[in-house]
């Protein structure tokens, strides 16, 4: 039983790590600021959730797992707030969204 | 603890990629975005470390790091939007949030 | 109403304190209870104990909404991941305005945060009763403009 649980948790955590790497590749690869934010939100949602789910299977029903749940809730409540505030600040400072035909990156004043 | 090696390695690779983006820029908001994502990865790494070393206090560090991460991101965006952190009234005049 | 709210905040803070501390001796638990009461007392003096800071009334509606939201997040995160690893990066970034039909600020926050939480769409600015959304692909923008999420958040707000 415990071996099965171990394997499931390792698979979940590795998947989470893969999604984190994919999100990071997206942040590096995407053109323009707003498109990069979409890639970063993959890390914050799927990557973080899968890793924390895997850790939850490891820890079982203890105080540590309650703290992991609080950590998960913290990520889920605070990461959209932080990304919205960043996007709003960039928008109000006039960062232009990237257009497919323009080719260059969306930099403006900074 | 070999079982965590794969996921820690993946997280470190992701961290290096994000660090490249933070160094490349081009705008300050890109850097702040990369820093925010690096903070999330650091939280995850701290949460994993509690099982690697068998030290449960690391998850508390992760919680504190997450709180600081959010406050830091909001402080950075506020500074680069208004050019000041502690000027009351500027936000109310320009943007009614 | 305010008294009920304050008591509920004390209990949630105390539960949070217990989870973080992990000590269950009577002396320390009394100290924890006292500190939560003190915090709520300060918060009452600052006049921040209200429906917005502690949205109890959403409790029931949110339970039906979150599972749907999680499924939605997983689906769109999968779509965005496929886009990222695609060799040609087939993205079509779109800006659009979405109407929000929520009445209370809390409902509007839930809607805007749900949009941001789903990979592929980000709420950029809020103007009157519209949200300015940046979507990664045109398909994602059309999905959002269909208004399914808006209807669900409004229903979750109304059920309370």
Tab-separated table of C-alpha atoms in Angstrom:
chain	number	residue	atom	x	y	z
A	1	UNK	CA	0.000	0.000	0.000
A	2	UNK	CA	2.687	2.424	0.997
A	3	UNK	CA	4.747	1.525	-2.069
A	4	UNK	CA	1.789	2.313	-4.344
A	5	UNK	CA	1.292	5.628	-2.524
A	6	UNK	CA	4.978	6.421	-2.957
A	7	UNK	CA	4.857	5.737	-6.677
A	8	UNK	CA	1.701	7.826	-7.154
A	9	UNK	CA	3.203	10.715	-5.216
A	10	UNK	CA	6.482	10.549	-7.142
A	11	UNK	CA	4.560	10.541	-10.428
A	12	UNK	CA	2.481	13.541	-9.333
A	13	UNK	CA	5.525	15.498	-8.161
A	14	UNK	CA	7.486	14.739	-11.316
A	15	UNK	CA	4.516	15.852	-13.430
A	16	UNK	CA	4.377	19.050	-11.381
A	17	UNK	CA	8.086	19.590	-11.969
A	18	UNK	CA	7.582	19.055	-15.704
A	19	UNK	CA	4.799	21.651	-15.751
A	20	UNK	CA	7.032	24.080	-13.830
A	21	UNK	CA	9.751	23.630	-16.459
A	22	UNK	CA	7.177	24.100	-19.250
A	23	UNK	CA	5.948	27.299	-17.623
A	24	UNK	CA	9.516	28.569	-17.251
A	25	UNK	CA	10.230	27.750	-20.905
A	26	UNK	CA	7.095	29.703	-21.779
A	27	UNK	CA	8.219	32.701	-19.739
A	28	UNK	CA	11.519	32.612	-21.616
A	29	UNK	CA	10.023	31.941	-25.036
A	30	UNK	CA	6.838	33.994	-25.238
A	31	UNK	CA	6.977	37.383	-26.962
A	32	UNK	CA	5.688	40.366	-25.026
A	33	UNK	CA	4.902	40.935	-21.393
A	34	UNK	CA	1.244	39.856	-21.238
A	35	UNK	CA	1.835	36.577	-23.063
A	36	UNK	CA	4.624	35.780	-20.582
A	37	UNK	CA	2.155	36.186	-17.727
A	38	UNK	CA	0.032	33.360	-19.135
A	39	UNK	CA	3.045	31.054	-19.070
A	40	UNK	CA	3.867	32.070	-15.493
A	41	UNK	CA	0.348	31.210	-14.368
A	42	UNK	CA	0.914	27.609	-15.474
A	43	UNK	CA	3.634	27.409	-12.796
A	44	UNK	CA	1.384	28.975	-10.176
A	45	UNK	CA	-1.594	26.707	-10.819
A	46	UNK	CA	-0.871	23.288	-12.266
A	47	UNK	CA	2.806	22.953	-11.342
A	48	UNK	CA	2.372	24.053	-7.734
A	49	UNK	CA	-0.849	22.069	-7.234
A	50	UNK	CA	0.601	18.807	-8.522
A	51	UNK	CA	3.739	19.097	-6.384
A	52	UNK	CA	1.745	19.953	-3.261
A	53	UNK	CA	-0.668	17.072	-3.993
A	54	UNK	CA	2.284	14.693	-4.210
A	55	UNK	CA	3.708	16.004	-0.931
A	56	UNK	CA	0.265	15.621	0.684
A	57	UNK	CA	0.257	11.920	-0.237
A	58	UNK	CA	3.706	11.629	1.379
A	59	UNK	CA	2.805	13.341	4.633
A	60	UNK	CA	-0.503	11.602	5.273
A	61	UNK	CA	-2.920	13.050	7.823
A	62	UNK	CA	-0.681	15.205	10.011
A	63	UNK	CA	-0.100	18.803	10.988
A	64	UNK	CA	2.363	19.104	8.111
A	65	UNK	CA	-0.350	18.251	5.603
A	66	UNK	CA	-2.639	20.911	7.100
A	67	UNK	CA	0.157	23.422	6.579
A	68	UNK	CA	0.594	22.211	3.014
A	69	UNK	CA	-3.125	22.808	2.407
A	70	UNK	CA	-2.719	26.331	3.811
A	71	UNK	CA	0.261	26.828	1.483
A	72	UNK	CA	-1.870	25.682	-1.454
A	73	UNK	CA	-4.685	28.053	-0.497
A	74	UNK	CA	-2.148	30.873	-0.138
A	75	UNK	CA	-0.864	30.251	-3.665
A	76	UNK	CA	-4.396	30.047	-5.026
A	77	UNK	CA	-5.619	33.254	-3.391
A	78	UNK	CA	-2.519	35.384	-3.697
A	79	UNK	CA	-1.005	34.514	-7.071
A	80	UNK	CA	-3.951	35.921	-9.118
A	81	UNK	CA	-3.895	39.047	-6.974
A	82	UNK	CA	-0.193	39.557	-7.584
A	83	UNK	CA	-0.452	38.876	-11.323
A	84	UNK	CA	-3.476	41.149	-11.703
A	85	UNK	CA	-1.688	43.969	-9.919
A	86	UNK	CA	1.371	43.491	-12.129
A	87	UNK	CA	-0.724	43.408	-15.309
A	88	UNK	CA	-2.668	46.465	-14.190
A	89	UNK	CA	0.544	48.374	-13.414
A	90	UNK	CA	2.014	47.457	-16.803
A	91	UNK	CA	-1.226	48.495	-18.525
A	92	UNK	CA	-1.388	51.829	-16.772
A	93	UNK	CA	2.277	52.488	-17.616
A	94	UNK	CA	1.456	51.880	-21.266
A	95	UNK	CA	3.099	48.523	-21.977
A	96	UNK	CA	1.614	47.530	-25.337
A	97	UNK	CA	0.357	43.998	-25.951
A	98	UNK	CA	2.355	42.061	-28.500
A	99	UNK	CA	0.820	41.769	-31.983
A	100	UNK	CA	1.622	38.837	-34.276
A	101	UNK	CA	2.571	40.980	-37.303
A	102	UNK	CA	4.809	43.395	-35.457
A	103	UNK	CA	7.440	40.760	-34.747
A	104	UNK	CA	9.516	42.643	-32.228
A	105	UNK	CA	8.995	42.359	-28.504
A	106	UNK	CA	6.551	44.601	-26.733
A	107	UNK	CA	9.029	46.764	-24.899
A	108	UNK	CA	8.284	50.393	-24.279
A	109	UNK	CA	9.483	52.748	-21.609
A	110	UNK	CA	10.569	51.108	-18.420
B	1	UNK	CA	16.258	10.562	-0.462
B	2	UNK	CA	16.615	9.824	-4.164
B	3	UNK	CA	12.902	10.052	-4.875
B	4	UNK	CA	12.865	13.819	-4.616
B	5	UNK	CA	15.928	14.270	-6.814
B	6	UNK	CA	13.922	14.400	-10.060
B	7	UNK	CA	11.467	17.036	-8.930
B	8	UNK	CA	14.153	19.163	-7.237
B	9	UNK	CA	16.225	18.993	-10.417
B	10	UNK	CA	13.217	20.064	-12.510
B	11	UNK	CA	12.511	22.966	-10.189
B	12	UNK	CA	16.155	24.095	-10.347
B	13	UNK	CA	16.101	23.969	-14.159
B	14	UNK	CA	12.916	26.046	-14.172
B	15	UNK	CA	14.560	28.460	-11.740
B	16	UNK	CA	17.544	28.931	-14.057
B	17	UNK	CA	15.239	29.619	-17.030
B	18	UNK	CA	13.280	32.188	-15.034
B	19	UNK	CA	16.523	33.777	-13.859
B	20	UNK	CA	17.531	34.191	-17.506
B	21	UNK	CA	14.255	35.984	-18.173
B	22	UNK	CA	14.776	38.189	-15.133
B	23	UNK	CA	18.211	39.148	-16.430
B	24	UNK	CA	17.052	39.695	-20.027
B	25	UNK	CA	14.157	41.960	-19.134
B	26	UNK	CA	13.274	43.877	-21.343
B	27	UNK	CA	10.813	45.838	-19.197
B	28	UNK	CA	10.913	46.074	-15.436
B	29	UNK	CA	7.555	44.278	-15.304
B	30	UNK	CA	9.082	41.219	-16.986
B	31	UNK	CA	11.681	41.136	-14.251
B	32	UNK	CA	9.052	41.474	-11.543
B	33	UNK	CA	7.028	38.676	-13.137
B	34	UNK	CA	10.070	36.405	-13.237
B	35	UNK	CA	10.874	37.270	-9.616
B	36	UNK	CA	7.330	36.396	-8.600
B	37	UNK	CA	7.528	33.030	-10.354
B	38	UNK	CA	10.947	32.381	-8.778
B	39	UNK	CA	9.324	33.048	-5.405
B	40	UNK	CA	6.644	30.451	-6.114
B	41	UNK	CA	9.320	27.916	-7.046
B	42	UNK	CA	11.242	28.732	-3.855
B	43	UNK	CA	8.092	28.052	-1.841
B	44	UNK	CA	7.739	24.663	-3.521
B	45	UNK	CA	11.408	23.843	-2.937
B	46	UNK	CA	11.083	24.716	0.755
B	47	UNK	CA	7.960	22.545	1.003
B	48	UNK	CA	9.882	19.633	-0.522
B	49	UNK	CA	12.911	20.142	1.728
B	50	UNK	CA	10.856	19.358	4.815
B	51	UNK	CA	10.589	15.769	3.600
B	52	UNK	CA	14.165	15.520	2.377
B	53	UNK	CA	15.742	16.425	5.694
B	54	UNK	CA	12.835	15.363	7.883
B	55	UNK	CA	12.598	18.883	9.287
B	56	UNK	CA	8.964	20.004	9.428
B	57	UNK	CA	9.791	23.653	10.148
B	58	UNK	CA	10.623	24.249	6.491
B	59	UNK	CA	6.944	24.468	5.553
B	60	UNK	CA	6.577	27.421	7.913
B	61	UNK	CA	9.419	29.084	6.063
B	62	UNK	CA	7.542	28.382	2.834
B	63	UNK	CA	4.413	30.088	4.202
B	64	UNK	CA	6.360	33.168	5.290
B	65	UNK	CA	8.151	33.233	1.955
B	66	UNK	CA	4.826	33.127	0.130
B	67	UNK	CA	3.463	36.059	2.125
B	68	UNK	CA	6.634	38.074	1.516
B	69	UNK	CA	6.492	37.161	-2.161
B	70	UNK	CA	3.023	38.658	-2.584
B	71	UNK	CA	3.820	41.775	-0.566
B	72	UNK	CA	7.068	42.220	-2.490
B	73	UNK	CA	5.377	41.925	-5.884
B	74	UNK	CA	2.700	44.427	-4.917
B	75	UNK	CA	5.317	46.822	-3.539
B	76	UNK	CA	7.341	46.578	-6.757
B	77	UNK	CA	4.320	47.209	-8.990
B	78	UNK	CA	3.211	50.112	-6.821
B	79	UNK	CA	6.657	51.679	-6.911
B	80	UNK	CA	6.984	51.406	-10.663
B	81	UNK	CA	3.477	52.676	-11.267
B	82	UNK	CA	3.538	55.733	-9.011
B	83	UNK	CA	7.274	56.202	-8.535
B	84	UNK	CA	6.765	56.266	-4.784
B	85	UNK	CA	5.738	53.842	-2.069
B	86	UNK	CA	4.385	56.093	0.616
B	87	UNK	CA	2.436	58.893	-0.964
B	88	UNK	CA	-1.201	58.628	0.072
B	89	UNK	CA	-3.759	60.157	-2.231
B	90	UNK	CA	-1.881	59.645	-5.482
B	91	UNK	CA	-3.555	56.304	-6.004
B	92	UNK	CA	-6.964	57.749	-5.171
B	93	UNK	CA	-6.672	60.553	-7.670
B	94	UNK	CA	-5.463	58.547	-10.640
B	95	UNK	CA	-7.112	55.186	-10.141
B	96	UNK	CA	-10.166	54.535	-8.117
B	97	UNK	CA	-9.652	50.893	-7.200
C	1	UNK	CA	-24.603	40.618	12.424
C	2	UNK	CA	-21.341	42.337	13.276
C	3	UNK	CA	-21.085	40.412	16.545
C	4	UNK	CA	-21.616	37.103	14.745
C	5	UNK	CA	-18.958	38.094	12.248
C	6	UNK	CA	-16.461	38.968	14.974
C	7	UNK	CA	-16.993	35.655	16.769
C	8	UNK	CA	-16.546	33.772	13.518
C	9	UNK	CA	-13.320	35.663	12.781
C	10	UNK	CA	-12.020	34.821	16.276
C	11	UNK	CA	-12.691	31.141	15.670
C	12	UNK	CA	-11.054	31.069	12.257
C	13	UNK	CA	-8.006	32.927	13.555
C	14	UNK	CA	-7.746	30.546	16.502
C	15	UNK	CA	-7.999	27.515	14.225
C	16	UNK	CA	-5.271	29.009	12.049
C	17	UNK	CA	-3.120	29.662	15.137
C	18	UNK	CA	-3.577	26.055	16.313
C	19	UNK	CA	-2.573	24.697	12.909
C	20	UNK	CA	0.538	26.839	12.747
C	21	UNK	CA	1.692	26.335	16.315
C	22	UNK	CA	1.047	22.642	16.839
C	23	UNK	CA	1.100	23.070	20.645
C	24	UNK	CA	-1.951	21.795	22.510
C	25	UNK	CA	-1.139	22.630	26.140
C	26	UNK	CA	-3.858	24.613	27.959
C	27	UNK	CA	-1.603	27.567	28.795
C	28	UNK	CA	-0.443	28.130	25.213
C	29	UNK	CA	-3.942	27.587	23.843
C	30	UNK	CA	-5.266	30.276	26.196
C	31	UNK	CA	-2.582	32.634	24.960
C	32	UNK	CA	-3.551	31.831	21.360
C	33	UNK	CA	-7.211	32.490	22.064
C	34	UNK	CA	-6.348	35.762	23.791
C	35	UNK	CA	-4.220	36.902	20.873
C	36	UNK	CA	-6.984	36.108	18.347
C	37	UNK	CA	-9.465	38.070	20.464
C	38	UNK	CA	-7.000	40.951	20.632
C	39	UNK	CA	-6.494	40.922	16.875
C	40	UNK	CA	-10.245	40.999	16.253
C	41	UNK	CA	-10.617	43.803	18.797
C	42	UNK	CA	-8.000	45.865	16.934
C	43	UNK	CA	-9.661	45.025	13.624
C	44	UNK	CA	-13.039	46.199	14.970
C	45	UNK	CA	-11.447	49.471	16.039
C	46	UNK	CA	-10.070	49.805	12.494
C	47	UNK	CA	-13.560	49.005	11.194
C	48	UNK	CA	-12.365	46.245	8.856
C	49	UNK	CA	-14.456	43.366	10.224
C	50	UNK	CA	-17.185	43.205	7.601
C	51	UNK	CA	-18.616	41.077	4.819
C	52	UNK	CA	-15.789	42.022	2.498
C	53	UNK	CA	-12.940	41.008	4.794
C	54	UNK	CA	-14.580	37.790	5.941
C	55	UNK	CA	-17.050	36.685	3.263
C	56	UNK	CA	-18.953	34.096	5.259
C	57	UNK	CA	-22.034	34.500	3.099
C	58	UNK	CA	-20.229	33.042	0.072
C	59	UNK	CA	-19.449	29.787	1.898
C	60	UNK	CA	-22.186	27.621	0.510
C	61	UNK	CA	-22.131	28.875	-3.068
C	62	UNK	CA	-18.359	28.610	-3.343
C	63	UNK	CA	-18.378	24.889	-2.533
C	64	UNK	CA	-20.231	24.193	-5.762
C	65	UNK	CA	-18.092	26.628	-7.751
C	66	UNK	CA	-14.577	25.551	-6.806
C	67	UNK	CA	-14.658	22.018	-8.255
C	68	UNK	CA	-15.823	23.428	-11.582
C	69	UNK	CA	-13.105	26.091	-11.433
C	70	UNK	CA	-10.393	23.499	-10.718
C	71	UNK	CA	-11.455	21.379	-13.693
C	72	UNK	CA	-11.454	24.531	-15.836
C	73	UNK	CA	-7.948	25.479	-14.585
C	74	UNK	CA	-6.542	22.039	-15.372
C	75	UNK	CA	-8.055	22.078	-18.870
C	76	UNK	CA	-6.761	25.524	-19.767
C	77	UNK	CA	-3.339	24.886	-18.177
C	78	UNK	CA	-3.024	21.811	-20.395
C	79	UNK	CA	-3.964	23.895	-23.449
C	80	UNK	CA	-1.421	26.609	-22.586
C	81	UNK	CA	1.312	24.004	-21.952
C	82	UNK	CA	0.682	22.487	-25.377
C	83	UNK	CA	0.935	25.959	-26.926
C	84	UNK	CA	4.238	26.615	-25.145
C	85	UNK	CA	5.962	23.431	-26.305
C	86	UNK	CA	4.572	23.768	-29.841
C	87	UNK	CA	7.505	24.526	-32.189
C	88	UNK	CA	5.733	27.403	-33.977
C	89	UNK	CA	4.145	28.980	-30.882
C	90	UNK	CA	0.667	29.362	-32.431
C	91	UNK	CA	-0.644	32.143	-30.216
C	92	UNK	CA	-3.090	34.883	-31.169
C	93	UNK	CA	-3.153	37.373	-28.271
C	94	UNK	CA	-6.420	39.242	-27.933
C	95	UNK	CA	-7.674	42.036	-25.721
C	96	UNK	CA	-11.383	41.987	-25.005
C	97	UNK	CA	-13.889	43.502	-22.623
C	98	UNK	CA	-16.139	41.166	-20.647
C	99	UNK	CA	-19.322	42.272	-18.922
C	100	UNK	CA	-19.651	41.219	-15.294
C	101	UNK	CA	-23.116	40.732	-13.895
C	102	UNK	CA	-22.110	40.480	-10.217
C	103	UNK	CA	-23.575	43.032	-7.837
C	104	UNK	CA	-21.241	42.988	-4.821
C	105	UNK	CA	-17.513	43.835	-4.839
C	106	UNK	CA	-16.760	40.374	-3.415
C	107	UNK	CA	-18.496	38.692	-6.358
C	108	UNK	CA	-16.596	40.881	-8.791
C	109	UNK	CA	-13.316	40.010	-7.098
C	110	UNK	CA	-14.159	36.305	-7.300
C	111	UNK	CA	-14.881	36.650	-11.016
C	112	UNK	CA	-11.766	38.696	-11.830
C	113	UNK	CA	-9.548	36.382	-9.778
C	114	UNK	CA	-11.043	33.318	-11.470
C	115	UNK	CA	-10.226	34.849	-14.847
C	116	UNK	CA	-6.634	35.493	-13.779
C	117	UNK	CA	-6.279	32.087	-12.138
C	118	UNK	CA	-7.194	30.265	-15.349
C	119	UNK	CA	-4.036	30.155	-17.479
C	120	UNK	CA	-4.631	31.761	-20.847
C	121	UNK	CA	-6.711	34.674	-19.595
C	122	UNK	CA	-5.668	37.587	-17.360
C	123	UNK	CA	-7.839	40.393	-16.065
C	124	UNK	CA	-5.855	43.552	-16.779
C	125	UNK	CA	-8.142	46.350	-15.623
C	126	UNK	CA	-11.618	46.855	-14.204
C	127	UNK	CA	-13.759	49.623	-15.674
C	128	UNK	CA	-17.233	50.208	-14.244
C	129	UNK	CA	-18.976	46.876	-14.862
C	130	UNK	CA	-16.545	45.544	-17.437
C	131	UNK	CA	-13.249	43.688	-17.130
C	132	UNK	CA	-10.473	44.247	-19.633
C	133	UNK	CA	-9.096	40.767	-20.308
C	134	UNK	CA	-5.961	39.718	-22.150
C	135	UNK	CA	-6.341	36.264	-23.681
C	136	UNK	CA	-3.523	34.162	-25.104
C	137	UNK	CA	-5.568	32.725	-27.968
C	138	UNK	CA	-8.695	33.798	-29.796
C	139	UNK	CA	-10.370	30.509	-28.826
C	140	UNK	CA	-9.807	31.235	-25.152
C	141	UNK	CA	-11.233	34.731	-25.617
C	142	UNK	CA	-14.349	33.310	-27.289
C	143	UNK	CA	-14.757	30.819	-24.445
C	144	UNK	CA	-14.709	33.627	-21.907
C	145	UNK	CA	-17.003	35.849	-23.962
C	146	UNK	CA	-19.534	32.995	-23.934
C	147	UNK	CA	-20.127	33.996	-20.313
C	148	UNK	CA	-20.263	30.557	-18.695
C	149	UNK	CA	-17.915	31.553	-15.858
C	150	UNK	CA	-19.779	34.842	-15.333
C	151	UNK	CA	-23.083	32.985	-14.957
C	152	UNK	CA	-21.590	30.507	-12.497
C	153	UNK	CA	-20.031	33.192	-10.292
C	154	UNK	CA	-23.312	35.130	-10.272
C	155	UNK	CA	-25.203	31.972	-9.351
C	156	UNK	CA	-22.715	31.258	-6.549
C	157	UNK	CA	-23.171	34.824	-5.310
C	158	UNK	CA	-26.962	34.600	-5.484
C	159	UNK	CA	-27.209	31.247	-3.688
C	160	UNK	CA	-25.877	32.695	-0.446
